[in-house]
Short mmCIF file of C-alpha atoms and ligand atoms in Angstrom, two decimals:
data_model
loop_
_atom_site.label_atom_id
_atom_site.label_comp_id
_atom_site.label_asym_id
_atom_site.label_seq_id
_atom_site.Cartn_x
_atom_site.Cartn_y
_atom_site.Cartn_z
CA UNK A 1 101.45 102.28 92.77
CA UNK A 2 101.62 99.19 91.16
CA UNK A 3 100.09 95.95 93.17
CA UNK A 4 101.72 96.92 96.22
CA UNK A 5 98.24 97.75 97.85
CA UNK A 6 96.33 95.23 96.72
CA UNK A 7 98.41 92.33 96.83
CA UNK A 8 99.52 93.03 100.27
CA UNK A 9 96.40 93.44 101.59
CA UNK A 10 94.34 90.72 99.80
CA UNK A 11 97.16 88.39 99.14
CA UNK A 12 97.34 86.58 102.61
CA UNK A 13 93.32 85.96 102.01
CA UNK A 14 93.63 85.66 98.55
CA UNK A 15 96.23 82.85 99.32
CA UNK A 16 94.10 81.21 101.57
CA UNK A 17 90.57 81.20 99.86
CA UNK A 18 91.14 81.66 95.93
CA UNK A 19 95.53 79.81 96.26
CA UNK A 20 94.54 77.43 93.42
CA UNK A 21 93.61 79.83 90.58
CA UNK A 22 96.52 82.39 91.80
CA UNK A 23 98.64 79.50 91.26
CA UNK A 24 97.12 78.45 87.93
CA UNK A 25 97.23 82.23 86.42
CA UNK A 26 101.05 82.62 87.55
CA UNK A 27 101.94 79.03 86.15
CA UNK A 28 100.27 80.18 82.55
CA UNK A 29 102.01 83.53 82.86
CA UNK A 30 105.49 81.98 83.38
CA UNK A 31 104.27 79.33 80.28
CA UNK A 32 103.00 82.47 78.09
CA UNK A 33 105.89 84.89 78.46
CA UNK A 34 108.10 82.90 76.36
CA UNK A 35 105.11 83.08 73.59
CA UNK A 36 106.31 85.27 70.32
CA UNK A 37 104.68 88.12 69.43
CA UNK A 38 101.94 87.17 67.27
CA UNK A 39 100.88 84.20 69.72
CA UNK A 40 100.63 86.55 72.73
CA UNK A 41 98.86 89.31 70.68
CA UNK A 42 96.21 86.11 69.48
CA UNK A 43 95.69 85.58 73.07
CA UNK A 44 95.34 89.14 73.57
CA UNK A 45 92.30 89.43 70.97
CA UNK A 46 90.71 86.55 72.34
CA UNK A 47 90.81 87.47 75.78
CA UNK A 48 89.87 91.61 74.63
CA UNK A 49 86.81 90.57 72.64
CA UNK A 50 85.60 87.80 75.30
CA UNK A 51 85.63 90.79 77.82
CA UNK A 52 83.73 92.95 75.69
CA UNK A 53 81.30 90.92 74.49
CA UNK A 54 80.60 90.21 78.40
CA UNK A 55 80.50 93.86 78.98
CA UNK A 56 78.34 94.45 76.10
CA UNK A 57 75.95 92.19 78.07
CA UNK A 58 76.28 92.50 81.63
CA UNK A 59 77.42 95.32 82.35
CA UNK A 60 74.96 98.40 81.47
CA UNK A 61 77.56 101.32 81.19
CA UNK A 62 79.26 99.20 78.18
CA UNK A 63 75.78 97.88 76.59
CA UNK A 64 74.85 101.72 76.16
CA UNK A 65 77.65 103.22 75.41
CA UNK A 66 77.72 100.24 72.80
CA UNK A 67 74.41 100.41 71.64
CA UNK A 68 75.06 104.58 71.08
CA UNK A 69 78.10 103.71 68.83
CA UNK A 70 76.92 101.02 67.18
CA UNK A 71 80.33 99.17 68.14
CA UNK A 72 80.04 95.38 68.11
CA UNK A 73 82.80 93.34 70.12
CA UNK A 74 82.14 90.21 67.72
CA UNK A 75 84.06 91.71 65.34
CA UNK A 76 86.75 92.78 67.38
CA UNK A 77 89.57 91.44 65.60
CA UNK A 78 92.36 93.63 67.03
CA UNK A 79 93.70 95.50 69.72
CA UNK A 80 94.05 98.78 67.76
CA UNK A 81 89.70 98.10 67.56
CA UNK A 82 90.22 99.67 70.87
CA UNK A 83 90.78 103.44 69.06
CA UNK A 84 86.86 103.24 68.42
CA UNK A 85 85.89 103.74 71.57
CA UNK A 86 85.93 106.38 74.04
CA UNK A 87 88.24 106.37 76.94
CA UNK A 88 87.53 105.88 80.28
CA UNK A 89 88.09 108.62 82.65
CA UNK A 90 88.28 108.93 86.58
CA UNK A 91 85.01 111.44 86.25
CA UNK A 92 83.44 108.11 84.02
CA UNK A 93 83.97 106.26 87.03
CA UNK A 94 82.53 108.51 89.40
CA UNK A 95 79.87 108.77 87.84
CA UNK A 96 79.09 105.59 86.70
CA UNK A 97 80.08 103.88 89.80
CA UNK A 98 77.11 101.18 89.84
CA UNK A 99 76.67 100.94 86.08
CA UNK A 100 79.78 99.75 85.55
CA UNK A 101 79.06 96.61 87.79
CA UNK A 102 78.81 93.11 86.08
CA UNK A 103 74.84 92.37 87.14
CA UNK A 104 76.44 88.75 88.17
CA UNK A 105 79.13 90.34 90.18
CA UNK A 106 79.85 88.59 93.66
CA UNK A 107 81.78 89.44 96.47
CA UNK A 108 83.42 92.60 94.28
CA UNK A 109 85.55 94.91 97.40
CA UNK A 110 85.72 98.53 97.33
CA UNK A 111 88.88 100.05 96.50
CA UNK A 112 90.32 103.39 96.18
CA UNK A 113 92.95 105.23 94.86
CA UNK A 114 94.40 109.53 94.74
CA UNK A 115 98.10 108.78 94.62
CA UNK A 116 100.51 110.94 93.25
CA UNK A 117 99.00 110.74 89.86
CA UNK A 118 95.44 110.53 90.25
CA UNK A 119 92.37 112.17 91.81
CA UNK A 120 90.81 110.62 94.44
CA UNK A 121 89.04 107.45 92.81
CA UNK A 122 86.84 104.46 94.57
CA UNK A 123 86.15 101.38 92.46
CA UNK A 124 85.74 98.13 92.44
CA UNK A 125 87.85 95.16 92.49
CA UNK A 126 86.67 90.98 91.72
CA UNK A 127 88.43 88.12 92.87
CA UNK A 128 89.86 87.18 89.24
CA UNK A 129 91.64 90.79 88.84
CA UNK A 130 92.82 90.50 92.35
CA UNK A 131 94.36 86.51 91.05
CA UNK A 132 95.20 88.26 88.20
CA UNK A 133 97.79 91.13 89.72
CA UNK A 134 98.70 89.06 92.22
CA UNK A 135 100.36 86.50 89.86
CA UNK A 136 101.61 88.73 87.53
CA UNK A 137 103.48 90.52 90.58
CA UNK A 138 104.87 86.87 91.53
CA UNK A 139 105.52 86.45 88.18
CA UNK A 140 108.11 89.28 88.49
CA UNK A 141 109.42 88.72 91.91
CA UNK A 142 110.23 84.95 90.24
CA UNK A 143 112.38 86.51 87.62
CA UNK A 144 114.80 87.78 90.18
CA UNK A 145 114.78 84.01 92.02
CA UNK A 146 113.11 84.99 94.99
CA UNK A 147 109.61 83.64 96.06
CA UNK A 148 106.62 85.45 97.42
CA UNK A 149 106.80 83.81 100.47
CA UNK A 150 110.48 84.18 101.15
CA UNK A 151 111.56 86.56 103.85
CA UNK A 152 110.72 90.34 102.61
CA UNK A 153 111.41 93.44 103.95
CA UNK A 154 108.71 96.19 102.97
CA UNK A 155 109.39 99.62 103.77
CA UNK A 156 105.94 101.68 103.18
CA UNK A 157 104.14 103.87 104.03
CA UNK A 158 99.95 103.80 102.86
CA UNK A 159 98.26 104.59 106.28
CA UNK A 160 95.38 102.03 105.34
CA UNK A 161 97.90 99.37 105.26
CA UNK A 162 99.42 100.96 108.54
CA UNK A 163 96.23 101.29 110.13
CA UNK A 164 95.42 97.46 109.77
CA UNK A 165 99.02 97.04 110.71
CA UNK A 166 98.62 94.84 113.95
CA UNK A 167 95.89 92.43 112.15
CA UNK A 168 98.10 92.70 109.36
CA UNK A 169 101.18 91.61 110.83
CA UNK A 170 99.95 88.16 112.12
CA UNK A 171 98.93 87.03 108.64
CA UNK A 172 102.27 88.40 107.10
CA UNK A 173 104.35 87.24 109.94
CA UNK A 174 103.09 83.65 109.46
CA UNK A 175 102.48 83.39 105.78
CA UNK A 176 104.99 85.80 103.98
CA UNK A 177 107.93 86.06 106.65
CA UNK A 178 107.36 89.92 105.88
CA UNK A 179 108.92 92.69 108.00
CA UNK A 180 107.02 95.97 107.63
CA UNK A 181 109.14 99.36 108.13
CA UNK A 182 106.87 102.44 108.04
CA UNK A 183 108.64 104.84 105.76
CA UNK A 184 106.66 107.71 107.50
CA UNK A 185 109.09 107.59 110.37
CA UNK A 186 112.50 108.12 109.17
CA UNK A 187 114.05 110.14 111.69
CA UNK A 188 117.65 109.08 112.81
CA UNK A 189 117.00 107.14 115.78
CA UNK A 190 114.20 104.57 114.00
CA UNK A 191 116.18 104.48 111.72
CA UNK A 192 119.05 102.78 113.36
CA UNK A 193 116.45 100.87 115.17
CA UNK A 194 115.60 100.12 111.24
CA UNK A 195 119.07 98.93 110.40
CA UNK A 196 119.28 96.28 113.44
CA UNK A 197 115.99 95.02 112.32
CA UNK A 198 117.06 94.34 108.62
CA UNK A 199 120.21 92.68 109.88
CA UNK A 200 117.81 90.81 112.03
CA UNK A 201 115.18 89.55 109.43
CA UNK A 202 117.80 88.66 106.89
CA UNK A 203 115.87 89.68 104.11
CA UNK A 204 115.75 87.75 100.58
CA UNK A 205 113.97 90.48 99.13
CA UNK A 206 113.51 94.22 99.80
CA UNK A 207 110.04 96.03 98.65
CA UNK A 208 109.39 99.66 98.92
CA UNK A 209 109.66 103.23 97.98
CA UNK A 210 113.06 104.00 96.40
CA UNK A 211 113.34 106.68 97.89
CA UNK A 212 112.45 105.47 101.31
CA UNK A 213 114.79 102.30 100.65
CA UNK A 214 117.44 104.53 99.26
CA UNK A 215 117.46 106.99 102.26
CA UNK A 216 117.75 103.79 104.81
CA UNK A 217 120.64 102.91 102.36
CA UNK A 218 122.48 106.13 103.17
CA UNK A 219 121.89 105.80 106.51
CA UNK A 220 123.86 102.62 106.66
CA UNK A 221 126.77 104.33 104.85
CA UNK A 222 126.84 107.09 107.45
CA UNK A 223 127.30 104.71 110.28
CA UNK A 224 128.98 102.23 108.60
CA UNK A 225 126.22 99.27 108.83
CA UNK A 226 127.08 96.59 106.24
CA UNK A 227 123.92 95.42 104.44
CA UNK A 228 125.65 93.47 101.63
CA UNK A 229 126.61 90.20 103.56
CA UNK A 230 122.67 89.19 104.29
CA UNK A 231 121.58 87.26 101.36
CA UNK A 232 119.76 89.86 99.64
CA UNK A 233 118.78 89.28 95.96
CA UNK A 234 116.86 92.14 94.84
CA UNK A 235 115.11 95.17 95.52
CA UNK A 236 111.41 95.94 93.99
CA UNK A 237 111.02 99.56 93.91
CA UNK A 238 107.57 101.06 93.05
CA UNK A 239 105.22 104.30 93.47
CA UNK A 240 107.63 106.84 92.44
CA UNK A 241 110.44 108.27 89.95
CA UNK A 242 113.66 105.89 90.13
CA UNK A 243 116.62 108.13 89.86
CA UNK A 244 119.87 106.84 88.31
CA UNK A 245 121.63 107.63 91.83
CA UNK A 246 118.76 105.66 94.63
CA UNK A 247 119.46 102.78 92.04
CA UNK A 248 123.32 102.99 92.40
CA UNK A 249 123.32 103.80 96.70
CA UNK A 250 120.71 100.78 97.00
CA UNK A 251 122.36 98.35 94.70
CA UNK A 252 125.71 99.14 96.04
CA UNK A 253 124.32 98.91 99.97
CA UNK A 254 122.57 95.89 99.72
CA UNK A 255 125.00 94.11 97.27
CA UNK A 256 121.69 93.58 95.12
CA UNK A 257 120.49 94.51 92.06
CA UNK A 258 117.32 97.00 91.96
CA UNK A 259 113.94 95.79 89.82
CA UNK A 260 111.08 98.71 88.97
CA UNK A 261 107.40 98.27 89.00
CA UNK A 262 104.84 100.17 87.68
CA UNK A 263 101.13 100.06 88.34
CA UNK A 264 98.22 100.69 90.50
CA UNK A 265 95.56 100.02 92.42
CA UNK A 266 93.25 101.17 89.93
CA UNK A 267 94.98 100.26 86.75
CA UNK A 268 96.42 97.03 88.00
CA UNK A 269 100.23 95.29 87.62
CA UNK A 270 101.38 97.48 84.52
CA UNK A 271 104.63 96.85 84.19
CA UNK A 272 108.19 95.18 85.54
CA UNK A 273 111.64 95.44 85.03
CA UNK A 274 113.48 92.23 84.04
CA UNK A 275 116.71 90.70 85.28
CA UNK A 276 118.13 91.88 81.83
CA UNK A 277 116.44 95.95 82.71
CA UNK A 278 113.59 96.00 80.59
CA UNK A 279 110.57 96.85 82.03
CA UNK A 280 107.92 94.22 80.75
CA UNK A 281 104.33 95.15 80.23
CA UNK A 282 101.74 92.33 81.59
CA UNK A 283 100.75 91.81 78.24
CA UNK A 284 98.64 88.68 78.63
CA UNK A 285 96.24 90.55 81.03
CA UNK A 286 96.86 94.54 79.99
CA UNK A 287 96.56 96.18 76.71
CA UNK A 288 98.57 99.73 77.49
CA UNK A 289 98.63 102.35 74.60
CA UNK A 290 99.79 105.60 74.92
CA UNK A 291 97.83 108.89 74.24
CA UNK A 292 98.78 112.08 72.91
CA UNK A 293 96.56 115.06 73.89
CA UNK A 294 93.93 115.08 71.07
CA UNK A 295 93.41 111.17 72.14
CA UNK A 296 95.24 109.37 69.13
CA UNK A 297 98.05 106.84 70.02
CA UNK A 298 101.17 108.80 70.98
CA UNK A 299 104.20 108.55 67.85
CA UNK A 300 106.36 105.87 68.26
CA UNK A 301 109.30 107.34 70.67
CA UNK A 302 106.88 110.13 71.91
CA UNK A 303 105.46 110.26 75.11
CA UNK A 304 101.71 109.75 75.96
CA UNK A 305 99.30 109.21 78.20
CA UNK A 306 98.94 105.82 79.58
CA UNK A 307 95.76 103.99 78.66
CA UNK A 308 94.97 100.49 80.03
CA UNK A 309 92.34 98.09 79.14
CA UNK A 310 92.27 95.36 82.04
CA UNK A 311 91.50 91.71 80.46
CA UNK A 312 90.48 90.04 83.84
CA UNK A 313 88.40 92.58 85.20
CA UNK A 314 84.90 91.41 83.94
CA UNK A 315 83.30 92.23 87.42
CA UNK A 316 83.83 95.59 87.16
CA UNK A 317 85.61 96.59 83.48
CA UNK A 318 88.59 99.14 83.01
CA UNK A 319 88.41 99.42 79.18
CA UNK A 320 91.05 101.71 77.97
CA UNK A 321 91.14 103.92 81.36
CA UNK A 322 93.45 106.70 81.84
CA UNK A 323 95.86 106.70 84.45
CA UNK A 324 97.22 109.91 84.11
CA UNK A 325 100.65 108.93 84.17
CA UNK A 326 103.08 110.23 81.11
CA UNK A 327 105.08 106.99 79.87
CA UNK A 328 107.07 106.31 76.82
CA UNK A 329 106.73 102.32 74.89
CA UNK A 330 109.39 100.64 73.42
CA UNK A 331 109.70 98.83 70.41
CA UNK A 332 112.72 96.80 70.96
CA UNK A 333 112.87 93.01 71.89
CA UNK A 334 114.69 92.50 75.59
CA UNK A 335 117.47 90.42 75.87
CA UNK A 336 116.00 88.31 78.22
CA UNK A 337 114.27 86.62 75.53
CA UNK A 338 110.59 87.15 76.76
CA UNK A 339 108.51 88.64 73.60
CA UNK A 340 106.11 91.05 76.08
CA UNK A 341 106.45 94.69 75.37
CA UNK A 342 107.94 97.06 76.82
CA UNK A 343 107.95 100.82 78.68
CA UNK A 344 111.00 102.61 77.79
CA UNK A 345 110.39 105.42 80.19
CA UNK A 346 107.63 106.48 83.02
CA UNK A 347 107.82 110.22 83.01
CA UNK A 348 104.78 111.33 84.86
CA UNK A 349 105.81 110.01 88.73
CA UNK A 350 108.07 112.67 89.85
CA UNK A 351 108.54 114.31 93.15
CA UNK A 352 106.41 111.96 94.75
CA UNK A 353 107.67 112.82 98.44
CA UNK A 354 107.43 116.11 100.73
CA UNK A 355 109.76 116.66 102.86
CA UNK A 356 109.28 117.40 106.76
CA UNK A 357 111.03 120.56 108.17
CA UNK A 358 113.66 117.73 109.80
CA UNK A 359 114.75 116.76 106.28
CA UNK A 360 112.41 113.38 106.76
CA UNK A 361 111.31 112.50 103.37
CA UNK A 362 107.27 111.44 103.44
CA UNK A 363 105.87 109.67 100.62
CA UNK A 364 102.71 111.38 98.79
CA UNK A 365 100.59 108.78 100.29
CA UNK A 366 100.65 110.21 103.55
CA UNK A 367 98.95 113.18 102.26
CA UNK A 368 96.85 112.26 99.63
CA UNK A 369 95.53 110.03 102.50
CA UNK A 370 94.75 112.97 104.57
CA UNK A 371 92.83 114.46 101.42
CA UNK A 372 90.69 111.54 100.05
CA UNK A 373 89.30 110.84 104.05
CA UNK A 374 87.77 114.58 103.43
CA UNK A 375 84.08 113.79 102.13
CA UNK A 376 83.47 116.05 99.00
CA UNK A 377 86.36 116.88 97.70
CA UNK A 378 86.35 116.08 94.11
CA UNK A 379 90.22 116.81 93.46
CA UNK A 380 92.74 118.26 94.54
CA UNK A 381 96.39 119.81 94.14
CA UNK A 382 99.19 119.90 96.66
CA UNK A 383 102.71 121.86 96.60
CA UNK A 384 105.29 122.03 98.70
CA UNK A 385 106.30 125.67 98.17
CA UNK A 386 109.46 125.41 100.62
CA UNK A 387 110.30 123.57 103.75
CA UNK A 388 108.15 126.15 105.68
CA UNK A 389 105.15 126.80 103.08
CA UNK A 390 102.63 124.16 101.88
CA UNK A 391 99.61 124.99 99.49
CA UNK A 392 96.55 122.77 99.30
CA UNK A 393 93.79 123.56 96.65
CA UNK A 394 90.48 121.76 96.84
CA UNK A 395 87.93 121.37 94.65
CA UNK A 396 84.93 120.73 95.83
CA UNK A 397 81.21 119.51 96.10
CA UNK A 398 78.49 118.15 97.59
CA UNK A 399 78.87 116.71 101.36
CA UNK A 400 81.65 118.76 101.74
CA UNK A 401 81.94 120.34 105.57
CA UNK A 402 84.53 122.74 105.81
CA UNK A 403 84.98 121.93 109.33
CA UNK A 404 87.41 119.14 107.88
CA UNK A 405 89.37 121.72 107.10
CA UNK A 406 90.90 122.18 110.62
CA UNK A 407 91.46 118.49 110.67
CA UNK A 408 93.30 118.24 107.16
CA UNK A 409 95.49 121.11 107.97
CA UNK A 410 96.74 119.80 111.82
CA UNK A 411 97.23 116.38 109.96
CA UNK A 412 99.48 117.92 107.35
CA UNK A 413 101.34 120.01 110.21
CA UNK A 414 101.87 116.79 112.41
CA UNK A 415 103.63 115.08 109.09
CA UNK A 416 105.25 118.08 107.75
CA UNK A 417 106.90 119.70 111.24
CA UNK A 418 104.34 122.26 113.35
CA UNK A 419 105.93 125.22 112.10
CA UNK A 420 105.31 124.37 108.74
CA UNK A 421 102.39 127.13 107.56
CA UNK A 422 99.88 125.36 105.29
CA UNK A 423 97.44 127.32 102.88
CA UNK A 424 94.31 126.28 101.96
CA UNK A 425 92.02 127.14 99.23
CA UNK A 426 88.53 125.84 98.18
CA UNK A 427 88.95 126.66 94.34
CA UNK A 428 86.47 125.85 91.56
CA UNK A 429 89.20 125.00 89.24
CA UNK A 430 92.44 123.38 89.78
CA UNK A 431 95.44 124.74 88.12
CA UNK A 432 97.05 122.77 86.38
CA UNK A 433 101.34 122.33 85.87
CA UNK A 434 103.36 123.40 83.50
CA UNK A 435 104.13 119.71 82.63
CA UNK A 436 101.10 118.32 82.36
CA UNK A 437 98.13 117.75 84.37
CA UNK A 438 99.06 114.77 86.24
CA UNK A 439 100.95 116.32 89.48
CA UNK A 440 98.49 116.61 91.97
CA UNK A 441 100.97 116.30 94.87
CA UNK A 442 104.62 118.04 94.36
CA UNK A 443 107.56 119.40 96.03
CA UNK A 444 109.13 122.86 94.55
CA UNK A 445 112.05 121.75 96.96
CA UNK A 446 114.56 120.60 93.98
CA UNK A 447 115.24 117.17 94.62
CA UNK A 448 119.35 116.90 94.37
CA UNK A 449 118.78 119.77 97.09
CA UNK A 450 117.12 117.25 99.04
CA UNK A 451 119.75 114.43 98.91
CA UNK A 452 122.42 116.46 99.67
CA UNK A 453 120.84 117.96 102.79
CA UNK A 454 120.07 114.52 103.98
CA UNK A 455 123.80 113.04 102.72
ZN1 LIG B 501 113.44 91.17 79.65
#
């Protein structure tokens, strides 16, 4: 869900306590992605075994799982040194939740994460991963000419952000000229209300869920709102599958072009698309490799899972953690000129909405929300069957009251429509898709089935 969270939560605070090193890490950043190849990958090693070698001897989950292999970051003298070591899993973290602490660690926050891709997850976050994202993130948003504190429109949806809305809103209001559209609320009349408050804000830059932005982009068609005379210069999209067509409706709507993002909470500010389309890896601060199912690095073209070893995150270390997404690198050079790799294709984020009996499209995170708030459960799956049948299967474990239940099952109903039925099963294994075993949260309703009800 790339920095989205983060960023806009911290970021006003992060601005006002920590603005100088943001400021320093994005001016490097812009200074280091015109490095070649071989210079960034020096900086990479540098960086990779300084992190380790700090692991090795602060933090005690690395200094025995290094001891026990006998690995030695000194001698770390590549990236691919990586391969010797095991990968880090969301049940690692779990269980290994204070060992994985830097014993000098200060003012690390809690964080967590169960998006569309992930089980539900808590971690922690420092102050120099939070600089970290957040400039990489600017970064981006600089490539496209627009400025993190220029006039944004956000349309989201994360019900922690939501919840903290009001507090929220002063800070953006005042430092980031933001206007926040909940994309839980999509139903005809807000969203006219929607389309007078866009043409209100005048909006340099548009951030969201495509298809959130997209469906507010059809809804302009319909009623024949022009959104392409306000000044808009781009559209960040994150969280979810791009399709060819939300690109086309909310480039041609907006008069803008449209600019991916791919990350998380968890795994930080992956990747960005370009203003030439190519979708950048952070390579100063990430190392991503790609796994195939026995664990080796996926064939060159192949798909794999995406593994990613955090460089600034020696409060609380991701070394070579699995997302769970599916993604695809590239090995061609961009014709932007910048040398940082690239992600061909991000496979594993599809379906990432449910959609209410009303045709409303609601992003995962309104559910997944509903499931992580439920002490015990350890995972979980979620399909939309059809517009009147949901399934929910939990797995789960200790502190888990199954009075929740009631509770998780009204929430879903008051999101989905009250007719909806939902089904729920305590399991003691999840299945797992056809696909793969990243979907926890999917929609059997076929998705071009979808636009053209709501078109
Ligand atoms: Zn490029």
């Amino acid at each position: 869900m790339y920095t989205s969270l983060v960023s806009r939560l911290l970021f006003p605070l992060q601005e006002q306590l920590k603005k100088h090193d943001t400021v320093r890490v994005r001016r490097k950043l812009e200074e280091t992605q015109w490095w070649d190849a071989d210079r960034i990958e020096s900086l990479r090693i540098e960086r990779l075994r300084a992190l380790l070698i700090e692991a090795a001897t602060h933090v005690p989950y690395y200094r025995q799982l290094f001891e026990k292999t006998g690995f030695d970051p000194a001698k770390v003298a590549s990236t691919s040194c990586l391969q010797q070591l095991p990968t880090l899993t969301k049940a690692d973290i779990r269980a290994n939740s204070q060992a994985l602490r830097h014993a000098g660690a200060r003012g690390l926050v809690r964080s967590t994460t169960g998006g569309s891709s992930g089980e539900p997850l808590a971690f922690f976050i420092g102050a120099e991963r939070v600089s970290h994202d957040v400039a990489a993130k600017w970064r981006a948003t600089r490539w496209f000419g627009v400025d993190i504190g220029d006039p944004e429109l956000v349309v989201w949806g994360s019900p922690i952000e939501l919840g903290a809305q009001d507090r929220l809103r002063q800070l953006r209001d005042k430092l980031m000229r933001s206007t926040l559209l909940s994309a839980f609320d999509m139903n005809d009349a807000n969203l006219d209300h929607y389309l007078r408050s866009i043409r209100r804000a005048r909006p340099r830059m548009i951030f969201g869920y495509p298809y959130s932005i997209a469906h507010i982009a059809r809804h302009a068609q319909r009623r024949g709102v022009r959104l392409n005379d306000l000044g808009v210069k781009v559209a960040f999209v994150t969280s979810e599958y791009l399709y060819p067509h939300q690109r086309d409706t909310i480039s041609t709507v907006f008069g803008c072009p449209v600019a991916n993002g791919y990350g998380g909470r968890d795994a930080g500010f992956i990747a960005h698309e370009c203003e030439a389309g190519g979708m950048h890896i952070t390579a100063e601060d990430i190392i991503v490799e790609t796994l195939d199912a026995s664990g080796a690095p996926a064939a060159p073209g192949q798909p794999g899972e995406v593994t990613v070893t955090h460089l600034a995150t020696r409060d609380y270390p991701f070394i070579r953690y699995r997302t769970g997404d599916i993604a695809v690198l590239d090995d061609q050079r961009c014709r932007c000129g910048r040398c940082l790799p690239m992600i061909r294709e991000i496979q594993g984020r599809t379906n990432d909405f449910l959609i209410a009996t009303d045709g409303t499209p609601m992003p995962c995170g309104a559910f997944t929300y509903l499931v992580r708030e439920i002490a015990g459960v350890e995972s979980f799956k979620v399909v939309q069957e059809s517009t009147t049948l949901t399934r929910i299967w939990l797995l789960v474990g200790d502190g888990f009251d199954p009075s929740a239940l009631r509770r998780l099952e009204k929430g879903f109903r008051r999101r989905l429509g009250e007719g909806v039925q939902i089904g729920i099963e305590c399991v003691d294994h999840i299945p797992a898709e056809k696909s793969g075993k990243f979907r926890y949260i999917s929609s059997r309703i076929p998705v071009p089935a979808v636009v053209a009800t709501k078109d």
